[in-house]
């Protein structure tokens, strides 16, 4: 596959089909539904460090007081329904904001919030390959901010790494039939046994606005999606066929393996393979992705080989590419 992809890329470069203009506008936000299991909040209920993390049994918290901190740890098991791996780590501090005067049980304020802190979502592919990390700061409990129903959480995404470099947006949660609240544990409990002792199951939402998203390159004749057999553009006069393998040329797929410094061209050998999960849909149906590589000599142009789903109907078909669950704009091609 690597040798074939290399031949394809070199042929296309010689043919001069790649250009620099892209379709679509600046990236808009995408929702990442992150499913988390074994979620435990180790609350600051003890102050003797010699007693931290030593009890192998389930150890309920003695109760966290205002202004005490905790540590939240959970396992990422899926993103947008696709199996994934990773870890969520949070560091909340109780503040107990409330508009009702209640001495000794929280801080008086115009808003209602339980805690303030940060959360870090380190996401891996199912094979353990790192994809990137998203970091959020904010408040928990009370009402959601205006916008999508984010379940009483008010966290701002302040940045990211890897595929999510420079991301911004907001983070919240959503109830599902499988939701189990995070388990409150004492800091005396051994976190090495977190998966054995068990914890909560939640779905937290990340509304991510990336600094870039997959965007298919444009040509004067339409989107730069070609027939892989001869690299001629898919057009109304030469439409694609259902089941055919096509090659899309685009920008914004993010980091590759091996890694390439920002602003440096992709190598010819070995080919730079997109590090993030890459998905293609045709009329909303998933297409088989056969390769996703950086075009040698280019700085931010990638080639994605995909197969049109066999059941695709004739006429105009809508194609969309996503990388690291960040979706690019939709383009139209002709199917015969």
Tab-separated table of C-alpha atoms in Angstrom:
chain	number	residue	atom	x	y	z
A	1	UNK	CA	0.000	0.000	0.000
A	2	UNK	CA	2.828	2.434	0.870
A	3	UNK	CA	4.622	1.796	-2.450
A	4	UNK	CA	1.364	2.216	-4.390
A	5	UNK	CA	0.525	5.425	-2.522
A	6	UNK	CA	4.000	6.798	-3.264
A	7	UNK	CA	3.593	6.132	-6.991
A	8	UNK	CA	0.165	7.784	-6.935
A	9	UNK	CA	1.428	10.887	-5.145
A	10	UNK	CA	4.441	11.340	-7.438
A	11	UNK	CA	2.260	10.881	-10.527
A	12	UNK	CA	-0.185	13.518	-9.341
A	13	UNK	CA	2.598	15.970	-8.546
A	14	UNK	CA	4.043	15.554	-12.041
A	15	UNK	CA	0.587	16.045	-13.500
A	16	UNK	CA	0.250	19.314	-11.592
A	17	UNK	CA	-3.192	18.552	-10.251
A	18	UNK	CA	-2.591	19.842	-6.737
A	19	UNK	CA	-3.333	23.511	-6.169
A	20	UNK	CA	-3.372	25.803	-3.155
A	21	UNK	CA	-6.922	27.145	-3.011
A	22	UNK	CA	-9.294	25.285	-0.717
A	23	UNK	CA	-13.054	25.010	-0.534
A	24	UNK	CA	-15.056	26.241	2.432
A	25	UNK	CA	-14.670	28.971	5.029
A	26	UNK	CA	-12.868	29.136	8.351
A	27	UNK	CA	-13.484	25.997	10.428
A	28	UNK	CA	-16.626	25.950	12.560
A	29	UNK	CA	-17.071	23.992	15.743
A	30	UNK	CA	-17.430	20.219	15.859
A	31	UNK	CA	-18.925	18.197	18.700
A	32	UNK	CA	-16.803	15.433	20.202
A	33	UNK	CA	-18.907	13.123	22.382
A	34	UNK	CA	-16.361	11.570	24.721
A	35	UNK	CA	-17.484	8.460	26.630
A	36	UNK	CA	-15.656	7.964	29.911
A	37	UNK	CA	-15.691	5.000	32.293
A	38	UNK	CA	-14.207	4.237	35.728
A	39	UNK	CA	-14.491	7.930	36.600
A	40	UNK	CA	-13.459	8.590	40.192
A	41	UNK	CA	-13.075	11.825	42.122
A	42	UNK	CA	-10.496	11.437	44.872
A	43	UNK	CA	-11.607	14.146	47.287
A	44	UNK	CA	-9.323	16.018	49.632
A	45	UNK	CA	-10.733	14.570	52.845
A	46	UNK	CA	-7.431	13.894	54.615
A	47	UNK	CA	-4.365	16.054	55.122
A	48	UNK	CA	-1.774	13.525	56.259
A	49	UNK	CA	0.220	12.730	53.102
A	50	UNK	CA	1.480	9.484	54.624
A	51	UNK	CA	-2.082	8.146	54.287
A	52	UNK	CA	-2.504	9.028	50.614
A	53	UNK	CA	-3.197	6.221	48.087
A	54	UNK	CA	-2.585	3.221	50.353
A	55	UNK	CA	-5.994	1.590	50.937
A	56	UNK	CA	-6.645	-1.136	48.323
A	57	UNK	CA	-10.376	-1.287	49.040
A	58	UNK	CA	-13.200	0.993	47.929
A	59	UNK	CA	-12.804	3.902	50.340
A	60	UNK	CA	-15.666	6.406	50.469
A	61	UNK	CA	-14.750	10.026	51.015
A	62	UNK	CA	-15.228	11.449	54.476
A	63	UNK	CA	-16.589	14.551	52.736
A	64	UNK	CA	-14.821	17.390	50.990
A	65	UNK	CA	-14.947	20.832	52.590
A	66	UNK	CA	-15.041	24.137	50.734
A	67	UNK	CA	-11.667	25.242	49.386
A	68	UNK	CA	-10.298	21.680	49.388
A	69	UNK	CA	-9.057	20.201	46.143
A	70	UNK	CA	-9.591	16.849	44.512
A	71	UNK	CA	-8.264	14.757	41.631
A	72	UNK	CA	-10.573	13.282	38.983
A	73	UNK	CA	-9.360	10.374	36.802
A	74	UNK	CA	-11.269	8.419	34.160
A	75	UNK	CA	-10.756	6.238	31.064
A	76	UNK	CA	-11.764	7.474	27.599
A	77	UNK	CA	-13.394	4.548	25.784
A	78	UNK	CA	-15.038	6.150	22.721
A	79	UNK	CA	-15.260	9.396	20.749
A	80	UNK	CA	-18.388	10.001	18.659
A	81	UNK	CA	-19.225	6.325	18.987
A	82	UNK	CA	-15.836	5.149	17.676
A	83	UNK	CA	-13.724	3.046	20.070
A	84	UNK	CA	-10.823	5.038	21.480
A	85	UNK	CA	-8.473	5.119	24.434
A	86	UNK	CA	-7.133	7.838	26.650
A	87	UNK	CA	-7.379	9.480	30.035
A	88	UNK	CA	-9.326	12.350	31.552
A	89	UNK	CA	-7.666	14.095	34.473
A	90	UNK	CA	-9.291	16.917	36.406
A	91	UNK	CA	-8.339	19.045	39.384
A	92	UNK	CA	-11.453	20.585	40.975
A	93	UNK	CA	-11.546	22.802	44.029
A	94	UNK	CA	-14.783	23.150	45.992
A	95	UNK	CA	-16.217	26.681	46.197
A	96	UNK	CA	-19.943	26.090	46.780
A	97	UNK	CA	-21.148	29.323	45.179
A	98	UNK	CA	-24.819	30.073	45.957
A	99	UNK	CA	-27.066	33.143	46.142
A	100	UNK	CA	-28.501	31.912	49.457
A	101	UNK	CA	-26.733	32.923	52.690
A	102	UNK	CA	-25.628	29.643	54.312
A	103	UNK	CA	-22.732	30.205	56.753
A	104	UNK	CA	-20.130	27.435	56.795
A	105	UNK	CA	-21.562	25.728	53.705
A	106	UNK	CA	-20.327	27.705	50.703
A	107	UNK	CA	-19.585	31.111	49.318
A	108	UNK	CA	-22.239	33.755	48.752
A	109	UNK	CA	-22.490	34.716	45.064
A	110	UNK	CA	-24.950	35.636	42.332
A	111	UNK	CA	-24.300	32.304	40.594
A	112	UNK	CA	-24.552	28.685	41.692
A	113	UNK	CA	-21.443	26.535	41.142
A	114	UNK	CA	-19.948	23.557	42.968
A	115	UNK	CA	-16.293	23.779	42.014
A	116	UNK	CA	-13.682	25.451	39.853
A	117	UNK	CA	-10.799	23.700	38.115
A	118	UNK	CA	-9.369	22.234	34.944
A	119	UNK	CA	-9.832	19.081	32.858
A	120	UNK	CA	-7.381	17.482	30.456
A	121	UNK	CA	-8.610	15.036	27.789
A	122	UNK	CA	-5.679	13.022	26.417
A	123	UNK	CA	-7.123	11.039	23.494
A	124	UNK	CA	-5.521	7.994	21.862
A	125	UNK	CA	-6.498	5.855	18.908
A	126	UNK	CA	-7.727	2.380	19.815
A	127	UNK	CA	-4.236	1.009	19.040
A	128	UNK	CA	-2.727	3.390	21.610
A	129	UNK	CA	-1.379	5.973	19.134
A	130	UNK	CA	-1.613	9.472	20.661
A	131	UNK	CA	-3.999	11.799	18.806
A	132	UNK	CA	-3.868	14.912	20.975
A	133	UNK	CA	-4.943	16.577	24.202
A	134	UNK	CA	-7.706	19.107	24.854
A	135	UNK	CA	-7.550	21.299	27.970
A	136	UNK	CA	-10.567	23.029	29.534
A	137	UNK	CA	-10.886	25.443	32.462
A	138	UNK	CA	-14.066	26.454	34.223
A	139	UNK	CA	-16.879	25.766	36.654
A	140	UNK	CA	-19.004	22.758	37.511
A	141	UNK	CA	-22.585	22.557	38.739
A	142	UNK	CA	-25.450	24.987	38.324
A	143	UNK	CA	-26.906	26.064	35.015
A	144	UNK	CA	-25.319	25.669	31.586
A	145	UNK	CA	-24.143	28.728	29.634
A	146	UNK	CA	-26.234	29.852	26.631
A	147	UNK	CA	-25.949	27.550	23.633
A	148	UNK	CA	-26.088	23.761	23.429
A	149	UNK	CA	-27.495	21.992	26.524
A	150	UNK	CA	-24.254	21.173	28.285
A	151	UNK	CA	-25.578	19.729	31.516
A	152	UNK	CA	-24.620	22.194	34.231
A	153	UNK	CA	-20.976	22.558	33.228
A	154	UNK	CA	-19.332	25.807	32.199
A	155	UNK	CA	-15.834	24.976	30.945
A	156	UNK	CA	-13.938	26.885	28.257
A	157	UNK	CA	-11.549	24.972	25.999
A	158	UNK	CA	-8.350	26.999	26.214
A	159	UNK	CA	-6.026	24.973	23.995
A	160	UNK	CA	-4.753	21.623	22.903
A	161	UNK	CA	-1.849	19.643	21.534
A	162	UNK	CA	-1.289	17.305	18.597
A	163	UNK	CA	-4.337	17.158	16.338
A	164	UNK	CA	-6.038	19.715	18.601
A	165	UNK	CA	-3.224	22.292	18.629
A	166	UNK	CA	-4.674	25.722	19.358
A	167	UNK	CA	-8.251	24.454	19.771
A	168	UNK	CA	-10.818	26.549	21.575
A	169	UNK	CA	-14.488	26.145	22.425
A	170	UNK	CA	-16.442	24.870	25.423
A	171	UNK	CA	-16.981	21.651	27.337
A	172	UNK	CA	-19.979	20.222	29.094
A	173	UNK	CA	-21.867	16.990	29.652
A	174	UNK	CA	-24.963	15.113	28.571
A	175	UNK	CA	-27.108	12.557	30.356
A	176	UNK	CA	-27.496	9.143	28.705
A	177	UNK	CA	-29.321	6.013	29.883
A	178	UNK	CA	-25.903	4.613	30.808
A	179	UNK	CA	-24.838	7.611	32.922
A	180	UNK	CA	-23.435	6.810	36.365
A	181	UNK	CA	-22.157	9.809	38.355
A	182	UNK	CA	-18.444	9.881	39.201
A	183	UNK	CA	-17.660	7.916	42.344
A	184	UNK	CA	-16.461	10.011	45.275
A	185	UNK	CA	-13.496	8.377	46.987
A	186	UNK	CA	-11.103	9.251	49.756
A	187	UNK	CA	-7.565	10.246	48.847
A	188	UNK	CA	-6.599	7.295	51.021
A	189	UNK	CA	-7.801	4.891	48.307
A	190	UNK	CA	-5.144	3.396	46.059
A	191	UNK	CA	-5.752	4.807	42.539
A	192	UNK	CA	-3.834	1.882	41.034
A	193	UNK	CA	-7.008	-0.137	41.700
A	194	UNK	CA	-9.363	2.403	40.114
A	195	UNK	CA	-10.462	0.057	37.306
A	196	UNK	CA	-10.886	-2.821	39.743
A	197	UNK	CA	-12.855	-0.764	42.262
A	198	UNK	CA	-14.864	0.898	39.502
A	199	UNK	CA	-16.331	4.343	39.077
A	200	UNK	CA	-18.764	6.451	37.111
A	201	UNK	CA	-19.749	6.370	33.452
A	202	UNK	CA	-20.395	9.707	31.751
A	203	UNK	CA	-20.510	11.374	28.352
A	204	UNK	CA	-18.758	14.718	28.267
A	205	UNK	CA	-19.086	16.932	25.204
A	206	UNK	CA	-16.339	19.013	23.635
A	207	UNK	CA	-17.528	21.731	21.244
A	208	UNK	CA	-14.196	22.259	19.516
A	209	UNK	CA	-13.275	25.152	17.223
A	210	UNK	CA	-9.939	24.092	15.673
A	211	UNK	CA	-7.363	26.389	14.111
A	212	UNK	CA	-7.676	24.239	10.986
A	213	UNK	CA	-9.946	21.494	9.688
A	214	UNK	CA	-9.839	19.177	6.681
A	215	UNK	CA	-10.632	21.156	3.544
A	216	UNK	CA	-10.620	19.706	0.061
A	217	UNK	CA	-8.484	21.622	-2.397
A	218	UNK	CA	-10.373	23.447	-5.153
A	219	UNK	CA	-9.639	23.571	-8.859
A	220	UNK	CA	-11.337	25.719	-11.549
A	221	UNK	CA	-13.432	22.639	-12.406
A	222	UNK	CA	-14.502	21.780	-8.869
A	223	UNK	CA	-13.173	19.914	-5.817
A	224	UNK	CA	-9.834	18.165	-6.301
A	225	UNK	CA	-11.211	14.637	-6.120
A	226	UNK	CA	-9.811	12.413	-8.845
A	227	UNK	CA	-10.288	8.983	-10.339
A	228	UNK	CA	-7.433	6.975	-8.804
A	229	UNK	CA	-7.008	5.012	-12.043
A	230	UNK	CA	-5.652	7.982	-14.034
A	231	UNK	CA	-5.956	10.999	-11.671
A	232	UNK	CA	-8.389	12.880	-13.861
A	233	UNK	CA	-10.842	15.053	-11.979
A	234	UNK	CA	-14.272	13.769	-11.110
A	235	UNK	CA	-16.608	16.087	-13.028
A	236	UNK	CA	-20.126	16.068	-14.421
A	237	UNK	CA	-18.699	14.962	-17.778
A	238	UNK	CA	-16.613	12.257	-16.148
A	239	UNK	CA	-18.478	11.187	-13.001
A	240	UNK	CA	-17.369	8.643	-10.445
A	241	UNK	CA	-18.941	5.224	-10.132
A	242	UNK	CA	-20.302	3.605	-7.008
A	243	UNK	CA	-17.637	1.314	-5.577
A	244	UNK	CA	-14.821	3.198	-7.353
A	245	UNK	CA	-11.625	4.245	-5.576
A	246	UNK	CA	-11.086	8.009	-5.615
A	247	UNK	CA	-8.251	10.259	-4.435
A	248	UNK	CA	-9.043	13.493	-2.601
A	249	UNK	CA	-6.447	16.214	-2.111
A	250	UNK	CA	-6.892	18.420	0.895
A	251	UNK	CA	-5.310	20.432	3.673
A	252	UNK	CA	-5.685	20.346	7.438
A	253	UNK	CA	-5.284	16.664	8.346
A	254	UNK	CA	-2.833	17.577	11.090
A	255	UNK	CA	0.212	15.674	12.387
A	256	UNK	CA	1.733	12.725	10.553
A	257	UNK	CA	3.905	9.724	11.343
A	258	UNK	CA	6.784	10.171	10.993
A	259	UNK	CA	6.355	13.683	12.337
A	260	UNK	CA	7.268	16.710	10.241
A	261	UNK	CA	8.179	20.136	11.640
A	262	UNK	CA	5.649	22.891	11.001
A	263	UNK	CA	6.437	24.594	7.703
A	264	UNK	CA	8.646	21.756	6.458
A	265	UNK	CA	7.671	19.716	3.358
A	266	UNK	CA	6.487	16.131	3.615
A	267	UNK	CA	9.147	13.527	2.719
A	268	UNK	CA	8.948	11.103	-0.199
A	269	UNK	CA	10.388	8.213	1.808
A	270	UNK	CA	9.000	7.124	4.099
A	271	UNK	CA	5.622	8.600	3.270
A	272	UNK	CA	4.130	10.707	6.069
A	273	UNK	CA	0.899	8.990	7.130
A	274	UNK	CA	-1.854	11.001	8.827
A	275	UNK	CA	-1.608	10.310	12.542
A	276	UNK	CA	-5.247	11.057	13.386
A	277	UNK	CA	-8.238	8.875	12.536
A	278	UNK	CA	-9.415	9.993	9.080
A	279	UNK	CA	-13.010	9.382	8.018
A	280	UNK	CA	-14.791	10.031	4.725
A	281	UNK	CA	-18.530	10.027	4.224
A	282	UNK	CA	-20.451	10.040	0.932
A	283	UNK	CA	-24.057	11.169	1.300
A	284	UNK	CA	-23.622	10.630	5.030
A	285	UNK	CA	-22.516	7.000	4.668
A	286	UNK	CA	-19.060	5.889	5.769
A	287	UNK	CA	-16.591	5.200	2.956
A	288	UNK	CA	-13.619	2.848	3.196
A	289	UNK	CA	-10.421	4.870	3.656
A	290	UNK	CA	-7.482	3.129	1.977
A	291	UNK	CA	-4.681	5.653	2.583
A	292	UNK	CA	-4.140	9.137	4.031
A	293	UNK	CA	-0.648	10.548	3.399
A	294	UNK	CA	1.151	13.865	3.046
A	295	UNK	CA	2.032	14.740	-0.552
A	296	UNK	CA	5.859	14.697	-0.830
A	297	UNK	CA	7.319	18.164	-1.243
A	298	UNK	CA	4.159	19.942	-0.083
A	299	UNK	CA	3.788	21.707	3.250
A	300	UNK	CA	0.104	21.097	4.000
A	301	UNK	CA	-1.386	18.998	1.216
A	302	UNK	CA	-2.549	15.457	1.824
A	303	UNK	CA	-3.961	12.691	-0.341
A	304	UNK	CA	-6.791	10.505	0.932
A	305	UNK	CA	-7.742	7.413	-1.074
A	306	UNK	CA	-11.294	6.255	-0.406
A	307	UNK	CA	-13.824	3.944	-1.993
A	308	UNK	CA	-17.275	5.253	-2.899
A	309	UNK	CA	-19.851	3.122	-1.048
A	310	UNK	CA	-21.282	0.547	-3.488
A	311	UNK	CA	-24.875	1.600	-2.824
A	312	UNK	CA	-24.311	5.289	-3.655
A	313	UNK	CA	-27.103	6.578	-5.916
A	314	UNK	CA	-26.569	8.365	-9.192
A	315	UNK	CA	-26.484	12.147	-9.264
A	316	UNK	CA	-24.813	14.656	-6.994
A	317	UNK	CA	-23.127	13.115	-3.941
A	318	UNK	CA	-21.939	15.003	-0.876
A	319	UNK	CA	-18.433	14.201	0.357
A	320	UNK	CA	-17.076	15.157	3.772
A	321	UNK	CA	-13.689	14.408	5.342
A	322	UNK	CA	-12.925	14.502	9.065
A	323	UNK	CA	-9.672	14.095	10.978
A	324	UNK	CA	-9.505	13.515	14.725
A	325	UNK	CA	-13.332	13.762	14.673
A	326	UNK	CA	-13.095	17.361	13.374
A	327	UNK	CA	-15.267	17.614	10.260
A	328	UNK	CA	-14.426	19.669	7.199
A	329	UNK	CA	-16.847	21.372	4.802
A	330	UNK	CA	-19.030	19.317	2.475
A	331	UNK	CA	-18.327	19.265	-1.279
A	332	UNK	CA	-20.348	17.776	-4.129
A	333	UNK	CA	-19.204	15.339	-6.824
A	334	UNK	CA	-21.073	13.563	-9.624
A	335	UNK	CA	-21.897	9.849	-9.471
A	336	UNK	CA	-22.967	7.916	-12.580
